[in-house]
PDB file of C-alpha atoms and ligand atoms in Angstrom:
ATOM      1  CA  UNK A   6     -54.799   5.222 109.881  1.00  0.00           C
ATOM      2  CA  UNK A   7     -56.584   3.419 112.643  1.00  0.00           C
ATOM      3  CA  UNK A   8     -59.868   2.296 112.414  1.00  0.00           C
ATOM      4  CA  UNK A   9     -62.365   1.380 114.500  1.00  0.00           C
ATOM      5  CA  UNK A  10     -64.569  -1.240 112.923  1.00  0.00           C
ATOM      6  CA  UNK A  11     -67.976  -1.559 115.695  1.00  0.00           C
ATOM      7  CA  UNK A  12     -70.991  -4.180 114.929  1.00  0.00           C
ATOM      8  CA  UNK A  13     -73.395  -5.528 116.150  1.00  0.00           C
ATOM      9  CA  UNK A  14     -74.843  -9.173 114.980  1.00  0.00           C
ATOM     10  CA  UNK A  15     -78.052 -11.231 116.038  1.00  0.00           C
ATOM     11  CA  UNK A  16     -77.320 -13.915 113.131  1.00  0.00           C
ATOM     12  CA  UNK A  17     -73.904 -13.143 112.651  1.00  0.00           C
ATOM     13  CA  UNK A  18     -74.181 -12.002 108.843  1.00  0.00           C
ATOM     14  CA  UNK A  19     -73.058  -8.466 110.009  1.00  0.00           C
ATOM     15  CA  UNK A  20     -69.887 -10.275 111.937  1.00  0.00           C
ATOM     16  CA  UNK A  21     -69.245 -11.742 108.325  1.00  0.00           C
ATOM     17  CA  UNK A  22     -69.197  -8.003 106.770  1.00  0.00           C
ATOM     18  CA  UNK A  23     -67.662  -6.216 109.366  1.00  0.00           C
ATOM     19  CA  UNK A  24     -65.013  -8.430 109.300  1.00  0.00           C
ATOM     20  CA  UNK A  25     -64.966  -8.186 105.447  1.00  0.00           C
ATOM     21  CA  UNK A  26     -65.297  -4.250 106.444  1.00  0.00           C
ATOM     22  CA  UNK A  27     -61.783  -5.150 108.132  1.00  0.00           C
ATOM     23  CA  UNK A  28     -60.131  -6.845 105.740  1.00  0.00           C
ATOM     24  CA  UNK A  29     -60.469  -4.187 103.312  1.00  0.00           C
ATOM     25  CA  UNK A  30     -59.022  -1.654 105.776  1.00  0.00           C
ATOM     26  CA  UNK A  31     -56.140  -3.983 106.651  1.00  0.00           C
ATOM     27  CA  UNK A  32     -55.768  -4.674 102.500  1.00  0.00           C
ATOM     28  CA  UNK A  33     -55.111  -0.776 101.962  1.00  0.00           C
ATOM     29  CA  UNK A  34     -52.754  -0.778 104.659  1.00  0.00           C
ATOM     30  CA  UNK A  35     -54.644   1.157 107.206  1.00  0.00           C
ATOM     31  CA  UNK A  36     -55.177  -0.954 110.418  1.00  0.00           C
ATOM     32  CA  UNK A  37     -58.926  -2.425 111.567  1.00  0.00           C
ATOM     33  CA  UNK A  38     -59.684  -2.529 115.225  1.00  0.00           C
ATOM     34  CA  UNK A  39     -62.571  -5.363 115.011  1.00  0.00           C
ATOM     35  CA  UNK A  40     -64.841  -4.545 118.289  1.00  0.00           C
ATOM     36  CA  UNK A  41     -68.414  -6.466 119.024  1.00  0.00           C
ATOM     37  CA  UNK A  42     -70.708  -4.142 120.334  1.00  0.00           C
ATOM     38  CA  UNK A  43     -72.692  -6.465 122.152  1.00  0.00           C
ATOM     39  CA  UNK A  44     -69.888  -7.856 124.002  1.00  0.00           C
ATOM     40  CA  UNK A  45     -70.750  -4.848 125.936  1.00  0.00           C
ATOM     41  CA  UNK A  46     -66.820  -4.958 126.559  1.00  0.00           C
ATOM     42  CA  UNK A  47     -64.247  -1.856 125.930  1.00  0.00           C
ATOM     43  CA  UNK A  48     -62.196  -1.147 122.345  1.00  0.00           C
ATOM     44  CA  UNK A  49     -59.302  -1.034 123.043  1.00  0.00           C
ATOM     45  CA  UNK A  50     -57.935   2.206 122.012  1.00  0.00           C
ATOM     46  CA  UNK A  51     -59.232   5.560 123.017  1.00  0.00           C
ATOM     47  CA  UNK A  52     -59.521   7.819 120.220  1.00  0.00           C
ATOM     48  CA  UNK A  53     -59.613   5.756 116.581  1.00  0.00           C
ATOM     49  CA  UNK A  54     -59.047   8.065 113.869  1.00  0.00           C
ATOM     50  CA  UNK A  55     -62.034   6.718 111.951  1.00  0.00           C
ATOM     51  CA  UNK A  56     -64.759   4.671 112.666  1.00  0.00           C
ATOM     52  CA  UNK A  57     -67.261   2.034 110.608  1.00  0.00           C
ATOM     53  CA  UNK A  58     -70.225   0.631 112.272  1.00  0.00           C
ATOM     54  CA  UNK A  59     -72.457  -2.183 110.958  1.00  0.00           C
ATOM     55  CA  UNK A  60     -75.748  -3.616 112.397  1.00  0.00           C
ATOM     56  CA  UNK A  61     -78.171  -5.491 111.311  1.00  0.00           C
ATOM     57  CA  UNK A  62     -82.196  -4.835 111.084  1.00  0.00           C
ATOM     58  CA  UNK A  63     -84.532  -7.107 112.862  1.00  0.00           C
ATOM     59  CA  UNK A  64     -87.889  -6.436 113.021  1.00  0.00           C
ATOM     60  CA  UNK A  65     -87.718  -3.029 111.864  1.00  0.00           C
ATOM     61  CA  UNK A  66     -84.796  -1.608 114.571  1.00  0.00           C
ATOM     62  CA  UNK A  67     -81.730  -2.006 114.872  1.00  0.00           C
ATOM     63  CA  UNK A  68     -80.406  -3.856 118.190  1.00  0.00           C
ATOM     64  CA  UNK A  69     -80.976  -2.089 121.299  1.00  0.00           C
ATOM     65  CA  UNK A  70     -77.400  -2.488 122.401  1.00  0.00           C
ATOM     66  CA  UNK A  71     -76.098  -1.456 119.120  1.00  0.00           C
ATOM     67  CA  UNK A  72     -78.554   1.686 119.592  1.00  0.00           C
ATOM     68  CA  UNK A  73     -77.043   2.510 123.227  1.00  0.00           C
ATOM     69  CA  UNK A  74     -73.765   2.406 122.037  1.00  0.00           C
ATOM     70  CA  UNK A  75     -74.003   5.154 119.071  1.00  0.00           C
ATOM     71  CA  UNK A  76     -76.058   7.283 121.696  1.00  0.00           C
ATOM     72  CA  UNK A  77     -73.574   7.287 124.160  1.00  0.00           C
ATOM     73  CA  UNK A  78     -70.498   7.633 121.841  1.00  0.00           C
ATOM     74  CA  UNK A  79     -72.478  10.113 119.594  1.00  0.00           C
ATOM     75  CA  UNK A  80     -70.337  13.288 120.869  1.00  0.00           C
ATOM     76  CA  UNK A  81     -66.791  11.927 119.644  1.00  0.00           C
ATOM     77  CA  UNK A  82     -68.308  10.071 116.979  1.00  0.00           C
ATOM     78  CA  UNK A  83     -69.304  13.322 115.856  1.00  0.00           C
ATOM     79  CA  UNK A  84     -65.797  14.506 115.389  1.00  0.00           C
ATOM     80  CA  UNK A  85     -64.425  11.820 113.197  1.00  0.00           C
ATOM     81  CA  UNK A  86     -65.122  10.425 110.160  1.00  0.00           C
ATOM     82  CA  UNK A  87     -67.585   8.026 110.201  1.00  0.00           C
ATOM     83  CA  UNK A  88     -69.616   5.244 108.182  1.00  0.00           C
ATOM     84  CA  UNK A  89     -72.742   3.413 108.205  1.00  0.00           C
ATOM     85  CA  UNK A  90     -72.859   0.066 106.752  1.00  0.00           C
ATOM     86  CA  UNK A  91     -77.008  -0.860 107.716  1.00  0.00           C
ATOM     87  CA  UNK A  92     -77.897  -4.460 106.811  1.00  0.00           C
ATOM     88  CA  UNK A  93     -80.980  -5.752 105.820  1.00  0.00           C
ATOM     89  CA  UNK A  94     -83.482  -8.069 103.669  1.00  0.00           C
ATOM     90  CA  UNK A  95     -85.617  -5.514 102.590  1.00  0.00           C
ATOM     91  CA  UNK A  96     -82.428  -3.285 100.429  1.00  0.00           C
ATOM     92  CA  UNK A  97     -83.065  -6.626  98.037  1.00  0.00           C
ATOM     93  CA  UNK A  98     -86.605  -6.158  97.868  1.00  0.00           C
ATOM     94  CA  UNK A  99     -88.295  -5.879  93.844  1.00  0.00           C
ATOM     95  CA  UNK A 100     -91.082  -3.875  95.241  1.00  0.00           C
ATOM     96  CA  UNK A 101     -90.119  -0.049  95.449  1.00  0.00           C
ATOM     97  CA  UNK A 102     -91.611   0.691  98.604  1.00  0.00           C
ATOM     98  CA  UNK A 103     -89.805  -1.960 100.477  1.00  0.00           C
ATOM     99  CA  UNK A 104     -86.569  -0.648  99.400  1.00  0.00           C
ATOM    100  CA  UNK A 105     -87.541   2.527 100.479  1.00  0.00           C
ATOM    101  CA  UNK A 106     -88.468   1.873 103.378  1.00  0.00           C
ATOM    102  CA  UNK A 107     -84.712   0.143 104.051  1.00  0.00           C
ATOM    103  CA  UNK A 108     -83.471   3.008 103.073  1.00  0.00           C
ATOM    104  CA  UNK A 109     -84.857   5.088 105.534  1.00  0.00           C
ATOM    105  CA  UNK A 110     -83.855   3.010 108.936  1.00  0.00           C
ATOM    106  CA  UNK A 111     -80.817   4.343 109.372  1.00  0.00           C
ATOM    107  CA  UNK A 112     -82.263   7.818 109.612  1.00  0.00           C
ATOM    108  CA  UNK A 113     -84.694   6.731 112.597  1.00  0.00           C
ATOM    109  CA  UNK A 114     -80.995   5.554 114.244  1.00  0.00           C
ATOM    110  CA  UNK A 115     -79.525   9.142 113.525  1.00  0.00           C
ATOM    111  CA  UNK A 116     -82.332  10.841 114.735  1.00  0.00           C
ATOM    112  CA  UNK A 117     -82.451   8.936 118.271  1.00  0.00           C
ATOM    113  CA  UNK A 118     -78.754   9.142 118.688  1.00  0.00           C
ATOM    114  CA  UNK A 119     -77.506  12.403 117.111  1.00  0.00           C
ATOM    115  CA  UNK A 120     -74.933  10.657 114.710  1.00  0.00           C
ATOM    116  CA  UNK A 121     -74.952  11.454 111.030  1.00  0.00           C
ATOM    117  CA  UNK A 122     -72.125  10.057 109.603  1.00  0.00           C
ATOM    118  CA  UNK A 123     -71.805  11.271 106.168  1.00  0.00           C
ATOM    119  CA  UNK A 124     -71.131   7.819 104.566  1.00  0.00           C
ATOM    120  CA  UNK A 125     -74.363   4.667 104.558  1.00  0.00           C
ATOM    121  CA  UNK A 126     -73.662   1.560 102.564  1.00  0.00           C
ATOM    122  CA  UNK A 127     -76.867  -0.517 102.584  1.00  0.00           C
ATOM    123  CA  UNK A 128     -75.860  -4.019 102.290  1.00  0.00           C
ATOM    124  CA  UNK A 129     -78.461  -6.730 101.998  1.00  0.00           C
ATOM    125  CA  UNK A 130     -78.321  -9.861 104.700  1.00  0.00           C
ATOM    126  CA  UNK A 131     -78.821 -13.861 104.813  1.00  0.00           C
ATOM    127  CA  UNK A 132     -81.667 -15.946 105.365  1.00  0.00           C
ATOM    128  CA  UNK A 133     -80.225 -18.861 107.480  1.00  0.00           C
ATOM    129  CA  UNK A 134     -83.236 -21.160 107.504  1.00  0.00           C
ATOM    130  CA  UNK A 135     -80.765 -23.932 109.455  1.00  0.00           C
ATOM    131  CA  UNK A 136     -79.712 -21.301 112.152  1.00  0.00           C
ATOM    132  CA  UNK A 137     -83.720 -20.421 113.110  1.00  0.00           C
ATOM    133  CA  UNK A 138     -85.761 -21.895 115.388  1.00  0.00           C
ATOM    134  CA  UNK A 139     -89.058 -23.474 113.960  1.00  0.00           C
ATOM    135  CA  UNK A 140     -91.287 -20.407 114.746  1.00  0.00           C
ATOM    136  CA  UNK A 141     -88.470 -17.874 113.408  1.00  0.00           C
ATOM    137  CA  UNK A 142     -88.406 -20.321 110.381  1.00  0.00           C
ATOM    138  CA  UNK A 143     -91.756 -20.115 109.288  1.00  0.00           C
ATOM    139  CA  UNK A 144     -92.147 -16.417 110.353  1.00  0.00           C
ATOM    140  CA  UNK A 145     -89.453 -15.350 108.138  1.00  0.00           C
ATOM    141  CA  UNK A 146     -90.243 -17.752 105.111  1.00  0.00           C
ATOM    142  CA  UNK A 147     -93.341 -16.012 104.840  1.00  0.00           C
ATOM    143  CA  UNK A 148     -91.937 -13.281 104.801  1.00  0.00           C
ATOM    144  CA  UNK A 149     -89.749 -14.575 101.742  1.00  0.00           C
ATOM    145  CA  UNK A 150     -92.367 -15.946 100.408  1.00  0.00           C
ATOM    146  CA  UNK A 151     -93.830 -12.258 100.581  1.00  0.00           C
ATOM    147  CA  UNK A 152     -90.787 -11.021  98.957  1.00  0.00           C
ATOM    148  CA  UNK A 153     -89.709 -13.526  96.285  1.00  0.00           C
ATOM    149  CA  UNK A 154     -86.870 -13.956  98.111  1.00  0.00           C
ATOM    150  CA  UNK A 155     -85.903 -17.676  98.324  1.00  0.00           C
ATOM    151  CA  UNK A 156     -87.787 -20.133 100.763  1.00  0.00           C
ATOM    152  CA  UNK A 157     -85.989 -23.051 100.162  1.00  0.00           C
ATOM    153  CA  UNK A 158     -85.529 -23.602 104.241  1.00  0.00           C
ATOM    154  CA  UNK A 159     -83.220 -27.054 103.647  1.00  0.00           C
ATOM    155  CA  UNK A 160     -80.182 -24.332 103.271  1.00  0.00           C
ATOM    156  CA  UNK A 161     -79.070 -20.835 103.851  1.00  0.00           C
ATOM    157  CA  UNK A 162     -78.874 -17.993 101.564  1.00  0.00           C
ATOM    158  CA  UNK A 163     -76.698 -15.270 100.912  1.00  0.00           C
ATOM    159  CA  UNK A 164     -77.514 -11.331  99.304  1.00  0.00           C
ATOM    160  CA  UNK A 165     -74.370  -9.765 100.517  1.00  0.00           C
ATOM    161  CA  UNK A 166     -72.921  -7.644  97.175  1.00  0.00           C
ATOM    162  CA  UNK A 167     -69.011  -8.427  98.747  1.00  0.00           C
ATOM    163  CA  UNK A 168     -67.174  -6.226  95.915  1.00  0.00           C
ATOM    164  CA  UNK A 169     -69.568  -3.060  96.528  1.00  0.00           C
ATOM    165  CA  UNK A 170     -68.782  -2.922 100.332  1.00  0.00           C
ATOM    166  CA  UNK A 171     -65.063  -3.206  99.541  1.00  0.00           C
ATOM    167  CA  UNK A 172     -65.619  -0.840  96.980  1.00  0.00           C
ATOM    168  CA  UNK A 173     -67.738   1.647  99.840  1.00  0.00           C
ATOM    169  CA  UNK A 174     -64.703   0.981 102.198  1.00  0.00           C
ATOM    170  CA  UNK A 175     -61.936   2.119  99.561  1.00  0.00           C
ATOM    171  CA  UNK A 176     -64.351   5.460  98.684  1.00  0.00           C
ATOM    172  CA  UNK A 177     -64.825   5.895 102.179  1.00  0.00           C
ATOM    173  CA  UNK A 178     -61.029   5.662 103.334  1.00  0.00           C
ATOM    174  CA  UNK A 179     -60.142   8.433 100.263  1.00  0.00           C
ATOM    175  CA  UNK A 180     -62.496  10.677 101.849  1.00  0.00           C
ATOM    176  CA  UNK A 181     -60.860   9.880 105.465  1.00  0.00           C
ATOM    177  CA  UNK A 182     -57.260  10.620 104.484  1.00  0.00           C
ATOM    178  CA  UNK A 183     -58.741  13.744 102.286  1.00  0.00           C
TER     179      UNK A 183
HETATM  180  C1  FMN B  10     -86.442 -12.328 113.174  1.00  0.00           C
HETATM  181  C2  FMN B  10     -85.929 -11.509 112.006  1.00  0.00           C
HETATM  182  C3  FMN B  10     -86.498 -10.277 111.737  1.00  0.00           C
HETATM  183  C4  FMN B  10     -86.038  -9.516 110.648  1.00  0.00           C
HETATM  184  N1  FMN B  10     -86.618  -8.303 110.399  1.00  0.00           N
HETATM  185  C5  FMN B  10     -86.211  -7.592 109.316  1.00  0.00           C
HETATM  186  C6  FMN B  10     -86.826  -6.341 109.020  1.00  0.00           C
HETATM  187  O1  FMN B  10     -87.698  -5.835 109.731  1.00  0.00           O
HETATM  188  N2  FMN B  10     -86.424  -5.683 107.903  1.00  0.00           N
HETATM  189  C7  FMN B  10     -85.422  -6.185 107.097  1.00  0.00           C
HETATM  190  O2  FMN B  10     -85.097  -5.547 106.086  1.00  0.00           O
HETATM  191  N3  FMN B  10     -84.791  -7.348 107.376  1.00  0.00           N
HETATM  192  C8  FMN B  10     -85.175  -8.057 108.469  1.00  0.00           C
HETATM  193  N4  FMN B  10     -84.563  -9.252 108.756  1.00  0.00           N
HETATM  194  C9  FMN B  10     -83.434  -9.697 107.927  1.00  0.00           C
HETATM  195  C10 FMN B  10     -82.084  -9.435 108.603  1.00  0.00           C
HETATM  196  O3  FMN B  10     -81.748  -8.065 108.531  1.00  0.00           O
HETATM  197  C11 FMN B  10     -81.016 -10.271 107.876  1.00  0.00           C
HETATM  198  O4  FMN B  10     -81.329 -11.650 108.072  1.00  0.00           O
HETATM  199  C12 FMN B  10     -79.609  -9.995 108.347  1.00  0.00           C
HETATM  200  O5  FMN B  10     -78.703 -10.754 107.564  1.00  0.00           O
HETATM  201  C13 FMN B  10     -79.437 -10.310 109.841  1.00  0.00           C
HETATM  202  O6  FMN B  10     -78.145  -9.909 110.254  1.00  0.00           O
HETATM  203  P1  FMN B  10     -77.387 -10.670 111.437  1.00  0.00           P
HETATM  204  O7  FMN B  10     -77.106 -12.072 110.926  1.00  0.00           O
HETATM  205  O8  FMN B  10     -76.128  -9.897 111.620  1.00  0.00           O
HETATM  206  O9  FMN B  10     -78.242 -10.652 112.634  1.00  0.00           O
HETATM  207  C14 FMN B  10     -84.989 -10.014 109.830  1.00  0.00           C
HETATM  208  C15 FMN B  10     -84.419 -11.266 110.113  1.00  0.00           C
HETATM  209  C16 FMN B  10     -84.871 -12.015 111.191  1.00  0.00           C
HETATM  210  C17 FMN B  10     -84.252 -13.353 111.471  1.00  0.00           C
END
C-alpha cells in the first residue's frame, strides 16, 4: 500500500513524528511518501491509497498552510482512508479541562475543511527552550510554568509517547487493508 504521509511543522517536532509516522509504514512493508506541506510544493504521486497527516498546534490553530491544504484536498481525501495525528502541549496537561480542550482542535480543523478522517492520534509535542527566541522563551515558560510542565529553559524537552503512535499507525494500517 502507498501512503501518503503530509505535515506540517513550525518547530519541527511534527517532522520528527511524521517521519516516525513513516518509518512505521515502511517497517510493515507498506511504502511512506514523506511530503512537507509547507513546502507548498507537489507529492509526488496522484492518488495515494491512504493518507496520514500531522500538524502541530500553535496558539490554539493549526498552521494556516497546513489548514489550506486539507481544504483544498478535502474532496479526495474524503474517499480514502485517512488519519489524524494532532500535536500538542496541552494532550499532557494534569488539569482536565486542558486536555479537553486538546482534544477538541482537531474538530474546529474538520469543521472548516470538511475532512473527518475516522482515525485522531493526539500526540503530545516538545518544548525547545534553545530553538526560541527570548520573547517565545519566556512566553511559553510561563506557560509551563502554568502547566507543570518543565521550565528548565538551559535544554529541550520531549512528551512524544513514540510506541503509542507506532502502535496508532499499525491499528490504523489493519483498518486500511480491511
Ligand atoms: C508559540 C507557541 C505556541 C503554542 N501554542 C500551543 C497551544 O495553543 N496549545 C497547545 O496545546 N500547544 C501549544 N504549543 C505547543 C506546540 O504544539 C508544541 O511545542 C509542538 O511540539 C510544536 O510542534 P512543531 O515543533 O512541529 O511546530 C505552542 C508552542 C509554541 C512554541
Amino acid at each position: 500500500m502507498i501512503i501518503l504521509v503530509g505535515y506540517a511543522t513550525i518547530e519541527g517536532q511534527t517532522r520528527k513524528i511524521a517521519e516516525a509516522v513513516a518509518a512505521s509504514i515502511e517497517a510493515a512493508g507498506d511504502r511512506a511518501l514523506l511530503f512537507d506541506i509547507s513546502s507548498g510544493g507537489e507529492y509526488a504521486i496522484g492518488h495515494p491509497e491512504a493518507v496520514i497527516l500531522c500538524a502541530p498546534v500553535h496558539a490554539a490553530r493549526y498552521p494556516a498552510a497546513f489548514v489550506n491544504f486539507v481544504r483544498q484536498e478535502a474532496p479526495w481525501l474524503r474517499g480514502v482512508p485517512t488519519a489524524f495525528v494532532s500535536v500538542s502541549l496541552l494532550i499532557r496537561s494534569e488539569f482536565d479541562e486542558e486536555r479537553d480542550e486538546a482534544r477538541h482542535f482537531p474538530q474546529g480543523l474538520f469543521d472548516e475543511t470538511g475532512w473527518k478522517p475516522r482515525h485522531v492520534h493526539h500526540a503530545a509535542g516538545a518544548l525547545r527552550y534553545t530553538e526560541y527566541d527570548f520573547f517565545k522563551r519566556w512566553i511559553i515558560r510561563r506557560m509551563a510554568e502554568y502547566e507543570k510542565a518543565p521550565t528548565d529553559v538551559s535544554r529541550d524537552h520531549e512528551f512524544t509517547d513514540w510506541q503509542a503512535l507506532a502502535d496508532f499507525v499499525g491499528a490504523f494500517l489493519t483498518s486500511a487493508k480491511g
